Each structure stands twice: as C-alpha cells, then as structure tokens.
XYZ file of C-alpha atoms in Angstrom:
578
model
C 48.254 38.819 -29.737
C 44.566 39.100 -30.302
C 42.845 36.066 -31.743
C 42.104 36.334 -35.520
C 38.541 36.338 -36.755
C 36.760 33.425 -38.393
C 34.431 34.229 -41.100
C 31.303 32.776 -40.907
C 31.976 29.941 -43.155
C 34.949 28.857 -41.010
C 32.728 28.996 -37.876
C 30.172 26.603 -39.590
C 32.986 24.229 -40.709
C 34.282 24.104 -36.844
C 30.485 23.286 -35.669
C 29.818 20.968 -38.097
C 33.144 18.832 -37.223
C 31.698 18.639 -33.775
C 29.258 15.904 -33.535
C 31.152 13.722 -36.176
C 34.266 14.230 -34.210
C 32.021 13.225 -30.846
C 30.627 10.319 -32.810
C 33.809 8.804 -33.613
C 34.879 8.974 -30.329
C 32.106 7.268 -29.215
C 32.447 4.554 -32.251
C 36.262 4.178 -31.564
C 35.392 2.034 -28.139
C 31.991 1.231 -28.010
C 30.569 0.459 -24.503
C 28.967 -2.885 -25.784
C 29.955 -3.954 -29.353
C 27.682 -6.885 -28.789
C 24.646 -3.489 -28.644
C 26.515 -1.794 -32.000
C 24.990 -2.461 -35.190
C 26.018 1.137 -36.224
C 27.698 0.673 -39.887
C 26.961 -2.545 -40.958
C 24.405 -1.890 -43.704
C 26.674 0.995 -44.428
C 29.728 -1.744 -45.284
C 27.260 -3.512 -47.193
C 26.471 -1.040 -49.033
C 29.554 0.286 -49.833
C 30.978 -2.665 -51.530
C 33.392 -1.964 -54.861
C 31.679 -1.596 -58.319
C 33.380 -2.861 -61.027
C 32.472 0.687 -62.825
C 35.504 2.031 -60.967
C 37.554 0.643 -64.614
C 34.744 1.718 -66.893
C 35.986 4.707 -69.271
C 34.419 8.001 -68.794
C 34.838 11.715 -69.725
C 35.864 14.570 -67.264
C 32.837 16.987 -67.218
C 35.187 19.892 -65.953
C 33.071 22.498 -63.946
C 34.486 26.059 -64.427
C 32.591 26.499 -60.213
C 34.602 23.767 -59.394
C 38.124 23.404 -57.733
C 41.244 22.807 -59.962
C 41.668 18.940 -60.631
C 44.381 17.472 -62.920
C 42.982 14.728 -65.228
C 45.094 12.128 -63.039
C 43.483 12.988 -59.608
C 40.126 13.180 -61.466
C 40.992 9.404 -62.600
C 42.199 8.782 -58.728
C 38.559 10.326 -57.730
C 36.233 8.369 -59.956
C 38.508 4.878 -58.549
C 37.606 5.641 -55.312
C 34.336 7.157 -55.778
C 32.862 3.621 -57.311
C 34.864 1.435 -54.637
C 33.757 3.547 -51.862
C 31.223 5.536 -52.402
C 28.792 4.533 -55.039
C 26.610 1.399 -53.490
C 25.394 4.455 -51.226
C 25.326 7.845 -53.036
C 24.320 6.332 -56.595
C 26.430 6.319 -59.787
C 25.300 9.793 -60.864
C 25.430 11.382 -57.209
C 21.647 11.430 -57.116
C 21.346 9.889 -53.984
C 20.260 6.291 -53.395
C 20.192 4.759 -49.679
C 23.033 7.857 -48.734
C 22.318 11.006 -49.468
C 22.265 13.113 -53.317
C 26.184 14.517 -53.723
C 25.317 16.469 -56.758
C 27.074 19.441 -57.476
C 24.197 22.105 -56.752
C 24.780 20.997 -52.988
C 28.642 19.853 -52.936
C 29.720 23.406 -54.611
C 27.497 24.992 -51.677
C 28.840 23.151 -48.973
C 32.677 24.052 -49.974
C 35.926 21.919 -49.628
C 36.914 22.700 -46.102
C 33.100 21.315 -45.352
C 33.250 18.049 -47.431
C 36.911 17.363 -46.088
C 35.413 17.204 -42.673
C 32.774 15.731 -43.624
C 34.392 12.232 -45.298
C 37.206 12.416 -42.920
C 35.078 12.875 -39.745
C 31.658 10.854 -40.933
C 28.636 11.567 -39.294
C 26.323 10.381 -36.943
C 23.576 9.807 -39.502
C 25.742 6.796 -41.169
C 28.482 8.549 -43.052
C 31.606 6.142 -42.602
C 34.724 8.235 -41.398
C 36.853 7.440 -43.960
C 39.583 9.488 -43.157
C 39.782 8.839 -39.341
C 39.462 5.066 -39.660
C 42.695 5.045 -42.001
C 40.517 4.060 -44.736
C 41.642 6.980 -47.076
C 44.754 9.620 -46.552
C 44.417 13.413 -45.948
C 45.797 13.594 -49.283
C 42.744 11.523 -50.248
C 40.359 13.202 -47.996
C 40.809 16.640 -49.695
C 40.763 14.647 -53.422
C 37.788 13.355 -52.718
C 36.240 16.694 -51.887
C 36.964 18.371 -54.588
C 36.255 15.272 -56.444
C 32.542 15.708 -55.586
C 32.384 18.988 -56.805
C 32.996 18.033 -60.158
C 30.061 17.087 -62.479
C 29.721 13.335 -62.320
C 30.926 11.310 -65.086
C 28.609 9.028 -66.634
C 29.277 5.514 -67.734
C 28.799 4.450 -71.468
C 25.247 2.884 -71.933
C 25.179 -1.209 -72.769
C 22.889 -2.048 -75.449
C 22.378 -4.913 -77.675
C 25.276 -4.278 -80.051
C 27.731 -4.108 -77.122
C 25.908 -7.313 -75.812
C 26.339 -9.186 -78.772
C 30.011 -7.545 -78.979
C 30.673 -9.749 -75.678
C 27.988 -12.995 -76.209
C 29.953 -16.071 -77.384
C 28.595 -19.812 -77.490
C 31.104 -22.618 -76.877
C 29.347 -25.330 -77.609
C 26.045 -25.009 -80.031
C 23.308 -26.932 -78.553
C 23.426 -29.401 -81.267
C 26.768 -30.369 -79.942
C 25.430 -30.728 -76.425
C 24.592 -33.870 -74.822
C 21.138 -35.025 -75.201
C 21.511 -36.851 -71.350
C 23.770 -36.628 -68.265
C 27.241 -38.044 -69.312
C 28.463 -38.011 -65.723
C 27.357 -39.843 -62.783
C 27.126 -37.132 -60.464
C 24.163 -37.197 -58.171
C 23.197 -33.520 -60.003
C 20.326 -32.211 -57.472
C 23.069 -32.611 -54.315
C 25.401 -30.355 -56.420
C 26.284 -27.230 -54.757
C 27.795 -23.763 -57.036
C 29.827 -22.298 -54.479
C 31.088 -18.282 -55.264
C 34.627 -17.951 -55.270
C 34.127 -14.495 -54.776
C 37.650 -12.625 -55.269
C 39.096 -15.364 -57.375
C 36.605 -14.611 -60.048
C 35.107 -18.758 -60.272
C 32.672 -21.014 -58.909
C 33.245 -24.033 -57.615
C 30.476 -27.300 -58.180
C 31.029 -29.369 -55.070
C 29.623 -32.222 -54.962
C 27.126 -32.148 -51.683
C 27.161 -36.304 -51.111
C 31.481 -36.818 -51.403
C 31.884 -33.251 -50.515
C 34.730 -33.330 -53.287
C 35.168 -30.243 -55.621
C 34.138 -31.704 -58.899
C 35.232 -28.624 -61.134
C 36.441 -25.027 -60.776
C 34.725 -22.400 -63.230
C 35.923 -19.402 -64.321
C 33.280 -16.387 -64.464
C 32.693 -13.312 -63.562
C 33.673 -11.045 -60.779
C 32.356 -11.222 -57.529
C 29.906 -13.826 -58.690
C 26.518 -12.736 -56.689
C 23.941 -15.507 -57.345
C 23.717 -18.755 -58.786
C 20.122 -19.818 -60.432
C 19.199 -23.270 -61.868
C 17.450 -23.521 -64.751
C 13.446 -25.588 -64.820
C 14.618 -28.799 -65.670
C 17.709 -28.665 -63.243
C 20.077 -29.193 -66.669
C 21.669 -25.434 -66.361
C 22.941 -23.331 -64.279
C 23.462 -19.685 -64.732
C 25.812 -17.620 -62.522
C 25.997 -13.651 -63.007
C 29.077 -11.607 -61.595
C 29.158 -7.976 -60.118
C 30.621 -7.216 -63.460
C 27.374 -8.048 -65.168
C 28.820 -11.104 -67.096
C 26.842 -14.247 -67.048
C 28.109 -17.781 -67.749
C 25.205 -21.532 -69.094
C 27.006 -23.967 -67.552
C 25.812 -27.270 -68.356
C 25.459 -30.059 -65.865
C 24.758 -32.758 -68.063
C 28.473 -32.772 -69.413
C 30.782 -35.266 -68.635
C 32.315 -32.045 -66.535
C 30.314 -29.406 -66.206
C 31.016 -26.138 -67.725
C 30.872 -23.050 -69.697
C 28.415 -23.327 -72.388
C 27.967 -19.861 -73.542
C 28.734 -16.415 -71.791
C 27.573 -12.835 -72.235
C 27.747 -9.602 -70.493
C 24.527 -7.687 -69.812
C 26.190 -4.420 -68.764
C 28.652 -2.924 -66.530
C 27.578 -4.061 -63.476
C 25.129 -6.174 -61.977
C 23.090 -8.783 -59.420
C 20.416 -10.881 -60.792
C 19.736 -14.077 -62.922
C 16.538 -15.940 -63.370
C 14.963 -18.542 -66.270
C 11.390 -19.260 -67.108
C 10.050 -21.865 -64.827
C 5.861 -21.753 -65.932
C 4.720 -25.474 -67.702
C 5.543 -24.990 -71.510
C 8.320 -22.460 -71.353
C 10.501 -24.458 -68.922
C 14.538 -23.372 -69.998
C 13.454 -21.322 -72.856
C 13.877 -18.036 -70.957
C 16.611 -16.106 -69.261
C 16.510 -12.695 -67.796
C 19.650 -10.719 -66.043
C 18.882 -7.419 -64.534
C 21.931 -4.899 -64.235
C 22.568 -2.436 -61.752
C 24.591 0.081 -64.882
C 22.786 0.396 -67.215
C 19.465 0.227 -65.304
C 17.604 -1.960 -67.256
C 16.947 -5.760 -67.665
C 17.536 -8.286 -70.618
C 15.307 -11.130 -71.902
C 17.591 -13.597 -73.501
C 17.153 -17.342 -74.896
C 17.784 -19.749 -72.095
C 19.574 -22.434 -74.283
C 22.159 -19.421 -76.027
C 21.931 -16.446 -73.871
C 21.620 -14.407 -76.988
C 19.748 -11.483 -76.179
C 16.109 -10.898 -76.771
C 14.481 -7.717 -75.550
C 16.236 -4.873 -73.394
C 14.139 -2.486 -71.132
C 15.192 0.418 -69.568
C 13.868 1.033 -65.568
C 14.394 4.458 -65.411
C 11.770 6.578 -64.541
C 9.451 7.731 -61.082
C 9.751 7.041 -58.242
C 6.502 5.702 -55.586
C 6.826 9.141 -54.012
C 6.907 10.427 -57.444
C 9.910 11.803 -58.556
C 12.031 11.334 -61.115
C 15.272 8.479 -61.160
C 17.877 8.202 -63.509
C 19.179 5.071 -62.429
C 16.866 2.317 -60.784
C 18.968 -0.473 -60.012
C 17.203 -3.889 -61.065
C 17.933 -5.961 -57.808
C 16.214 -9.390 -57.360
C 14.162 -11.199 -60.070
C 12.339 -14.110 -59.063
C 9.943 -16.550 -61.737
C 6.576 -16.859 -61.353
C 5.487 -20.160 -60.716
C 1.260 -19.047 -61.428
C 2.284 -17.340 -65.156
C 4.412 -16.893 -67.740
C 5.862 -14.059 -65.588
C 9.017 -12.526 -64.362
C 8.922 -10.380 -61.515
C 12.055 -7.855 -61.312
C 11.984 -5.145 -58.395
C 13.743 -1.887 -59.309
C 16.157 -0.808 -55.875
C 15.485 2.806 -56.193
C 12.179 3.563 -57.826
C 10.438 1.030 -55.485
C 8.858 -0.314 -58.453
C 7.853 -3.997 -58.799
C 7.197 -5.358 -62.528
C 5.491 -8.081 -63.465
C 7.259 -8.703 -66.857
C 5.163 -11.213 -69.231
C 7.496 -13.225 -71.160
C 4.644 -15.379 -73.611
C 5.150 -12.067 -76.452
C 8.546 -10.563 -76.551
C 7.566 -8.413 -79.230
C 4.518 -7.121 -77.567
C 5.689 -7.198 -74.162
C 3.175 -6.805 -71.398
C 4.355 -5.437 -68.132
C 2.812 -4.929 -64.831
C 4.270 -2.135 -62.395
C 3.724 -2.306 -58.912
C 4.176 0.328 -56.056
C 6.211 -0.916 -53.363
C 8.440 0.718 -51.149
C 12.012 1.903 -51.708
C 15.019 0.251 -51.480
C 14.158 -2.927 -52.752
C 16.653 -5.502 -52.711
C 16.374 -9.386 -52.326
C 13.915 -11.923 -50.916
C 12.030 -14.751 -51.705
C 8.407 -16.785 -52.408
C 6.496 -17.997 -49.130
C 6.214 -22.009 -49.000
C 3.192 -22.022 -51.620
C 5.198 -20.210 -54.073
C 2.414 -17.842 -54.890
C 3.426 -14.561 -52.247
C 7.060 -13.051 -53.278
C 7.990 -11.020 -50.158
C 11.211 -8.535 -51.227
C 12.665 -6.476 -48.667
C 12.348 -2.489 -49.201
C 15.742 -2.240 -47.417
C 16.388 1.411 -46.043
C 12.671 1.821 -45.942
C 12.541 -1.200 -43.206
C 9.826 -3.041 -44.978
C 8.713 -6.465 -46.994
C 6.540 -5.182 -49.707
C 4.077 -8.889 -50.684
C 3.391 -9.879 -54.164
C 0.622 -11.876 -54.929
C 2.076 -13.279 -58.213
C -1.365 -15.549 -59.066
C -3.520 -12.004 -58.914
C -0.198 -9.806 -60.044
C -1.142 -7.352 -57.112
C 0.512 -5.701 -53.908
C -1.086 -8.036 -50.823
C 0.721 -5.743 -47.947
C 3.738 -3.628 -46.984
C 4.836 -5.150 -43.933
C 7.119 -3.011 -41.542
C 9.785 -4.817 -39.720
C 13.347 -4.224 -38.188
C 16.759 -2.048 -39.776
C 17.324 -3.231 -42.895
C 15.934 -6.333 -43.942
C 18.259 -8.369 -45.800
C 16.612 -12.009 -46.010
C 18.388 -13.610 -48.833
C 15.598 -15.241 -49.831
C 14.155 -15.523 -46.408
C 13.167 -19.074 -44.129
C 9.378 -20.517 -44.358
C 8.306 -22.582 -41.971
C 5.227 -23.380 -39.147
C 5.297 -21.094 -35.731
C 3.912 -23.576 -33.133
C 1.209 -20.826 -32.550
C 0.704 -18.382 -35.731
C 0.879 -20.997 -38.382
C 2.940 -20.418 -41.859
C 5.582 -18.075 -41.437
C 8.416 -16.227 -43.583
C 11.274 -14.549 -41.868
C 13.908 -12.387 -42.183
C 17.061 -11.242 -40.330
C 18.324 -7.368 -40.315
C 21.768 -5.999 -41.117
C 20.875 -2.878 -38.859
C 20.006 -4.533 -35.570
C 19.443 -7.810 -34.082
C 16.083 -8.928 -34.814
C 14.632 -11.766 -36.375
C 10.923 -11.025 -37.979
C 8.039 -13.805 -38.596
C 5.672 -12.916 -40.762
C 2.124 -14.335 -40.900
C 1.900 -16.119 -44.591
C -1.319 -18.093 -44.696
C -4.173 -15.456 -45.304
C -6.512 -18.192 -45.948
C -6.596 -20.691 -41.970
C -4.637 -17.777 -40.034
C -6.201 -14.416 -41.811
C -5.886 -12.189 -38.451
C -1.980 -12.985 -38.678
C -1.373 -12.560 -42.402
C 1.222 -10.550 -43.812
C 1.979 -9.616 -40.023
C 4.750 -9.784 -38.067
C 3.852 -12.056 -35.583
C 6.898 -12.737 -33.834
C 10.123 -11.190 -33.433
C 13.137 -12.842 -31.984
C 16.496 -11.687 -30.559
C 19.186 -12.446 -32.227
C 22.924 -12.208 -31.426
C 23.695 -8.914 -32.852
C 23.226 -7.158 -36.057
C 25.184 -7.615 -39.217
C 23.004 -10.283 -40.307
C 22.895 -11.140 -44.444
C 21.517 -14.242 -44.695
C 18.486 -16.971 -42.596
C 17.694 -20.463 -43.363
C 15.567 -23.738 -42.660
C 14.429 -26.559 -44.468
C 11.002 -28.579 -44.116
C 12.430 -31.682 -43.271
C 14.313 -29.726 -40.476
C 13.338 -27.960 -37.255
C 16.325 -25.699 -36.949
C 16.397 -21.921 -37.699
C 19.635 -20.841 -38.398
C 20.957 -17.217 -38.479
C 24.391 -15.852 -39.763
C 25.955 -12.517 -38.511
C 28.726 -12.004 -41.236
C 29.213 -8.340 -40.653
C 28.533 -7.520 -36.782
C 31.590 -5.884 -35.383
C 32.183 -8.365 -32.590
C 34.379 -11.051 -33.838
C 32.896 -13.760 -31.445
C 29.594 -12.981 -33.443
C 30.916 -12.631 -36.617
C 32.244 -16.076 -36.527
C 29.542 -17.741 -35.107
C 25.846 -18.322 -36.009
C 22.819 -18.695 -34.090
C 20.081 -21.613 -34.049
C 16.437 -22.081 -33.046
C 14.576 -25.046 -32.111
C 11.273 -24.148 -34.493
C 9.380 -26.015 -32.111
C 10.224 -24.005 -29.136
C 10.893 -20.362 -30.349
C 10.465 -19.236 -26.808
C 13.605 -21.294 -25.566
C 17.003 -18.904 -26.400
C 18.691 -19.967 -29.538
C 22.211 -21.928 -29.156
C 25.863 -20.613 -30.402
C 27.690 -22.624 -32.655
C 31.282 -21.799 -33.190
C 31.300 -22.515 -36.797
C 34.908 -21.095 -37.665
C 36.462 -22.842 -34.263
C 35.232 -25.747 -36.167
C 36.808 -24.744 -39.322
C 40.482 -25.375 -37.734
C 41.505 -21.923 -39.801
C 44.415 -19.803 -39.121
C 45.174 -16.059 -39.012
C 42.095 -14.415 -40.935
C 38.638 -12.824 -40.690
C 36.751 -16.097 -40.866
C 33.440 -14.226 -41.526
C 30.727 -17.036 -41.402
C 28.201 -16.783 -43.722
C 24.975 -17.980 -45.718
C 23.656 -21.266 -44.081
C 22.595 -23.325 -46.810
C 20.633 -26.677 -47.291
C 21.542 -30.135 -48.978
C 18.954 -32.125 -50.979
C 17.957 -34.057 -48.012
C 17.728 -31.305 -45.755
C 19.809 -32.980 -43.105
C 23.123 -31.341 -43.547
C 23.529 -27.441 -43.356
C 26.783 -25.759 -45.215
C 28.357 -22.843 -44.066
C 31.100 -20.435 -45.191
C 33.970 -19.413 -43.459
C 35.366 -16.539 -45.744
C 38.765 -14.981 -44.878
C 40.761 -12.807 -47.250
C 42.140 -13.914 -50.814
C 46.209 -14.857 -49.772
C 44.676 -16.013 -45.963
C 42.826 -20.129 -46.266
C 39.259 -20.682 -45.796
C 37.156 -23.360 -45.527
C 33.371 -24.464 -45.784
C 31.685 -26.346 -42.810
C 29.399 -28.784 -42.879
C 26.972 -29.571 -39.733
C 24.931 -32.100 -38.969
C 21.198 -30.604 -38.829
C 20.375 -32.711 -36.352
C 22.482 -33.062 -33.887
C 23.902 -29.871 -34.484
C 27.508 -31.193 -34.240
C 30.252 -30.377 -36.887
C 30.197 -33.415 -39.753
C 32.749 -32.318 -41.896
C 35.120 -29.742 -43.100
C 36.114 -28.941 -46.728
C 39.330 -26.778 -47.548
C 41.117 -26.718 -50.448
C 43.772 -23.732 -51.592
C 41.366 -24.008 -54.810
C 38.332 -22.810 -51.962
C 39.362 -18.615 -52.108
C 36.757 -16.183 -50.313
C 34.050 -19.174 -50.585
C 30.805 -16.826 -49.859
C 27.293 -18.067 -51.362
C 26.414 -21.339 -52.007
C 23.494 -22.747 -53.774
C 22.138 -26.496 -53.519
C 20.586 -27.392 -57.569
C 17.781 -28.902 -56.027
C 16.442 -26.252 -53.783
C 17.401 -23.649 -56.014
C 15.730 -25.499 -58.906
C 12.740 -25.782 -56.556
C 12.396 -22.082 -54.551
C 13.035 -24.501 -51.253
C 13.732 -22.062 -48.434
C-alpha cells in the first residue's frame, strides 16, 4: 500500500518537531549537569502570577478553534502559572517570544502542540514531554493561544481605596519602642507559600512573631528611621508593620494592583517616612502613597515606548530603589527599558526623569557610596549605571547570561579598587565591576574581573564590609549537589578557588528540595543566614554560619518556618548595606 501524501503543512509540522525532539534528548541526560545552565532563567521566569484568579472576559475569535467557556477558564489558569512571566500578560512578548494571535492562528494547532509539548532549543520549556502538562493539556493550550487574549481589569485609586484599611490610626501608635527587642538585628523572613513573614530575632535567633500578608511575599523594605517595615506580595498587597509595638505588626494594608514586586519609602533629610511607593507588575504603573497610612497619593501609568522604540502595553515596574542625593525615587520599567527618576517634593506637579537603559530590567542595587544604582537589564545581559546625584545614565555595562544580583555585593578587589558584582542565572560567572570613576577611572563601570562559579542558577550574592567573604548561592542549577550548596571567596585572594559549603547537610533536613538560597548579613556583619527552602508539607530550616570561620553556628527550624526564601536584616536594609 503506497504511502499517503503529506501536505505541505504536515511536512513543516514533522521538521519543525525535529530539533526540539533532538534537544530534549539531549536535555533528558546531559553529559555534565555541572556545564548545564540551560533553563534556569526560563524557571525563573516562569513563576505563577496570581492573575491566573483575576476575572476576565472570553474574546471569542470566529479564526479561532472551538473552545468551551470551561477549557477557556482551564487555558487562562495555566497560561498565567506557566506561561506569562515569559510571553507577557497580553501575549506581546516580553523575555519569550510575542504569542499574539496574528502569528499563533498562522502557525496552526498541530504546530503549537509540538511546539509546547516538544520545547525548543531557543529556551521554550517542553512542557508536555517533561510531564509538566497532559496531551489533553498540550492541545488546550494550543488552541488556547489562538484565542484573543483576555485582559485583566485595570486597578485604580477607587479599587485601591476599595482594599486600603488602617488598623491602628497613628494617633493610637506608640510614640517609642514598647518592646525590648534589639530592632536593627531583626530579620523579616518570607514565608513564601504560607502567605506570612516571619521577624526573627537575629541575636536569640527566636521567631518573635508570624505575620500574615500577602502572597509570595517578594521584598521586604525598612522605612528611614528603621520604625516600619513594608512587605509587598506577588499579589500586589502591601502590609506597615510597626516595630515599635510591643509585638510588631500590621498597621495598615492596601493592595496596589493585581500583581506585583516592589516597595520603597522616602529616605532624603526632611522627607524621612513620609513617602511610600509600590510598583505593580498588572496594572503597569506605580503608586505614591503616605508612608505613615499607605493611603494612596498619585498613580502613573508606565506604558508606552520602548529604547528601541516601539510601542508596550505593559511595562512591568520591577525594582525601585530611593535616592539618597534627592528627593527622588528611581523605578526601572522591565520591558520598556526605561529608568525614571520620579521627584516626590510636588505630588501634584510631579517631575519625572526617564532614562534609556537597556531591556529587561529587573533588580539591583546602589554601589558602596550610594550615589551609582546599577540594575541588571536581564535578557539583554547588561547593568545599565545610574548616577542618581546628576540623574543621568553613567554606562551600560555588558556582563554574563542573565544578571540577577539581588541587590548585588560591594566591596575592594585587591587590584582594581571598589567593586560591585553580580552572579548570573544563565551560566556560571561571577562579574566585578569597576565602581570608583574618580582614584580607578580606567576601570570604572568595567568589568574587571570575572570569576567561576559553581554552576549557573544563581539568584542572589553577598558580602559585608566588616567581612572578607564573598558568598554565592545557586538555588536553581540542576545539579542537586550545587543547588544545595553555596560557594565562598576569600576577597583578599580572588585568585585562590572559592570553597563549598554544604549548607543543607548542615541543615539536618529530611526528604525535600532543600534549595539554598539568598545569603544574608546580620547587624554586625559576622554571621551570614541562609535559606534552606523545601516544599510547603516537606520541613525547612534557616542556617546560620559563622562568617569567619566559615563553620555552621546555628540552625533554626520551626513547623511555623514554611518555604523560608528572602530574608532581610532592618539595619542593612534601612541602610542600602550590601
């Protein structure tokens, strides 16, 4: 019996399976996972969005294929747990590639079906191959994508004030610490799944109070005069805690959107705690609120161009650091590449800035001055530098895959003087870069030095000034052994290789992932904390090492300690010490 004949569009679906099918094969045993950083920014990336609840309408396509409202529902879950942190919330493309319909109709089902379940070598997970979605899945998904995308409601100030609520005026406050905790060796530790923080305090390394917040909580921030402390959730909603009660807690609580990343307060002499601002990843746009209330002040939309000069719908406001040389806020915008430097001394007549830096911008932090703010432009592998006393770009500095520095480590190379770096969530790398354009101008904004590290996967660096260490975490490399370790380097000696220490061996943990992550600093700078995150129902611990001596000092578990991730001294936070 002869063979049937493909059509042409079969023929192209068979070719186009090919080299994701041969990558897969290749990804299923790598020949050194130690060597395979494939992925890892991808995972980041790809992290749930709490949008995957929010309400929105079925645009039905009359081009599209057939979807019943319940699959569509099914489609839009996954789409924002899988699929968004890459591809964008309107399809438009972000650091994967546009879905929108005028190239997902073209491409057909049979396509996109081999496409999600196959991946491809350019950093499309295989979703269906892994066992991370079903066939059944697999072909929902396609057609999902070939349906106009829904659009989440907008978040303005009525629905703000809808959600802002003050326990306790600030005439009912306490006008001085009622406790006796020692308040700048406090640590807000996310409780990441469990929806809570946890204040620990850093000198009996007892938990002093469990929080409820948001989900997901991403950062902590402490307020001027080290009184508050404001954590935001991925679900946008931010909670004033107030250290100076007898135990520390809610104050007041609003939510600035749908989902989003970033919390800062006013820092500059004369507006110290009067400020908050929260940027939000849906809507794109930030909020201005009063630092004692967090009622909301001012809103302002990021959308708009792009530095290459086209037009985004939805810029993502990532970090937002204060400016220590003005009356300033300076909030990057992930997909425009735009950098603002937001006045805060006239709300009604707000002054603004904008800056051309370089796409994806993400997170990062001040050099040891406090005057150069280097962010990471993510999938463009560079650190764009802010002068924030001249309100000016001062370089775009190239470095390794993906630059994710937290808020990066300053301290002094033996040879190239001051020095920020960064690890890389897309290979193994650790960058210097020169930060002192005034005794070392031939090595400014430079990178000066790059070190190996032990594989990629890296989220977070640290150091201290009183300490000579340079610690590295490796949270999401594929290689357990790596995963649950971290790597140090003498400061002193860069040149000698850095040492492995087995932080979750210390930890004395079960069955789990034991993911080790974000190195952080107490007060004194002689203690270094680490997180050893396993699942929600699995136990997990944080370890404290002696800086030092490099030997474990202590371990802290609690069932009350669930998915522990970042942790953030009050003191260094208070202080931009990094």
């Amino acid at each position: 019996m002869p063979y049937p004949r493909l059509k042409r569009k079969q023929i192209a679906v068979i070719l186009a399976a090919l080299p994701f099918a041969l990558s897969l094969a290749l990804a299923a045993d790598p020949p050194n996972a130690k060597e395979s950083h494939e992925g890892a920014d991808v995972k980041y990336q790809a992290g749930g969005s709490p949008l995957a609840g929010a309400e929105m309408h079925q645009n039905i396509d009359p081009k599209a294929p057939p979807m019943a409202e319940v699959e569509f529902q099914k489609g839009k879950q996954i789409y924002f747990q899988r699929c968004a942190g890459c591809h964008g919330v309107l399809r438009k493309g972000a650091t994967g590639k546009p879905l929108t319909t005028d190239k997902t109709l073209a491409n057909g089902t049979e396509y996109l079906k081999t496409f999600i379940k196959y991946g491809s070598p350019a950093g499309m997970p295989n979703w269906g191959t892994s066992g991370e979605l079903t066939d059944v899945e697999v072909d929902l998904m396609a057609r999902y994508v070939q349906q106009e995308p829904p659009t989440p409601p907008e978040f303005g100030i009525k629905e703000m004030e809808a959600t802002w609520k003050v326990v306790t005026p600030v005439e009912k406050r306490p006008t001085k610490q009622m406790n006796s905790y020692n308040l700048e060796n406090l640590l807000s530790v996310t409780l990441r799944d469990a929806g809570q923080i946890a204040l620990i305090d850093g000198d009996s390394k007892k938990i002093i109070s469990i929080i409820p917040t948001g989900y997901a909580v991403h950062i902590s921030r402490m307020s001027a005069s080290g009184r508050y402390l404001y954590v935001i959730g991925r679900d946008a909603r931010i909670n004033l805690i107030d250290l100076w009660m007898e135990k520390p807690d809610t104050v007041a609580e609003i939510k600035i959107g749908l989902e989003a990343r970033s919390v800062e307060t006013s820092k500059y002499k004369g507006y110290e705690d009067k400020y908050a601002i929260a940027g939000s990843y849906w809507p794109p746009q930030y909020v201005i609120m009063d630092g004692n209330t967090l009622k909301p002040l001012n809103i302002v939309s990021t959308r708009g161009m792009t530095v290459d000069g086209e037009y985004h719908p939805e810029p993502r406001v990532a970090s937002i650091v204060a400016s220590h040389f003005h009356p300033e806020f300076v909030v990057n915008a992930k997909e425009t590449g735009k950098i603002m430097i937001v006045s805060y001394e006239d709300l009604k007549n707000l002054k603004t800035t904008t800056i051309d830096g370089a796409r994806f911008l993400h997170d990062g932090g001040f050099d040891s001055t406090g005057r150069y703010f280097l962010v990471a432009a993510n999938a463009s592998n560079k650190i764009a530098v802010v002068d924030t006393k001249e309100d000016k770009l001062a370089a775009l500095v190239d470095v390794g895959k993906t630059p994710h520095p937290g808020r990066g480590a300053n301290f002094v190379d033996p040879k190239f003087g001051p020095v920020w770096a960064t690890s890389h969530l897309g290979d193994e790398t650790i960058s210097l870069v020169g930060t002192d354009p005034e005794n070392h101008k031939d090595d400014a904004w430079k990178v000066v030095r790059i070190l190996k590290g032990q594989g990629g996967g890296s989220l977070f660096i640290k150091t201290h000034p009183k300490s000579s260490n340079l610690w590295v975490d490796t949270p999401l490399n594929p290689d357990v052994k790596i995963s649950q370790s971290v790597a140090v380097w003498d400061i002193n000696n860069l040149d000698k290789p850095y040492e492995v220490i087995p932080i979750a061996e210390w930890s004395g943990l079960g069955e789990g992932a034991k993911r080790v992550v974000q190195p952080e600093y107490n007060k004194a700078g002689d203690e270094v904390w680490f997180s050893v995150w396993s699942a929600k129902n699995q136990e997990s611990a944080i370890v404290v090492v002696d800086d030092k001596t490099r030997k474990l000092k202590t371990v802290i578990k609690d069932p009350k300690l669930v998915t522990p991730t970042g942790k953030f001294n009050v003191y260094n936070t208070q202080h931009d010490i990094y």
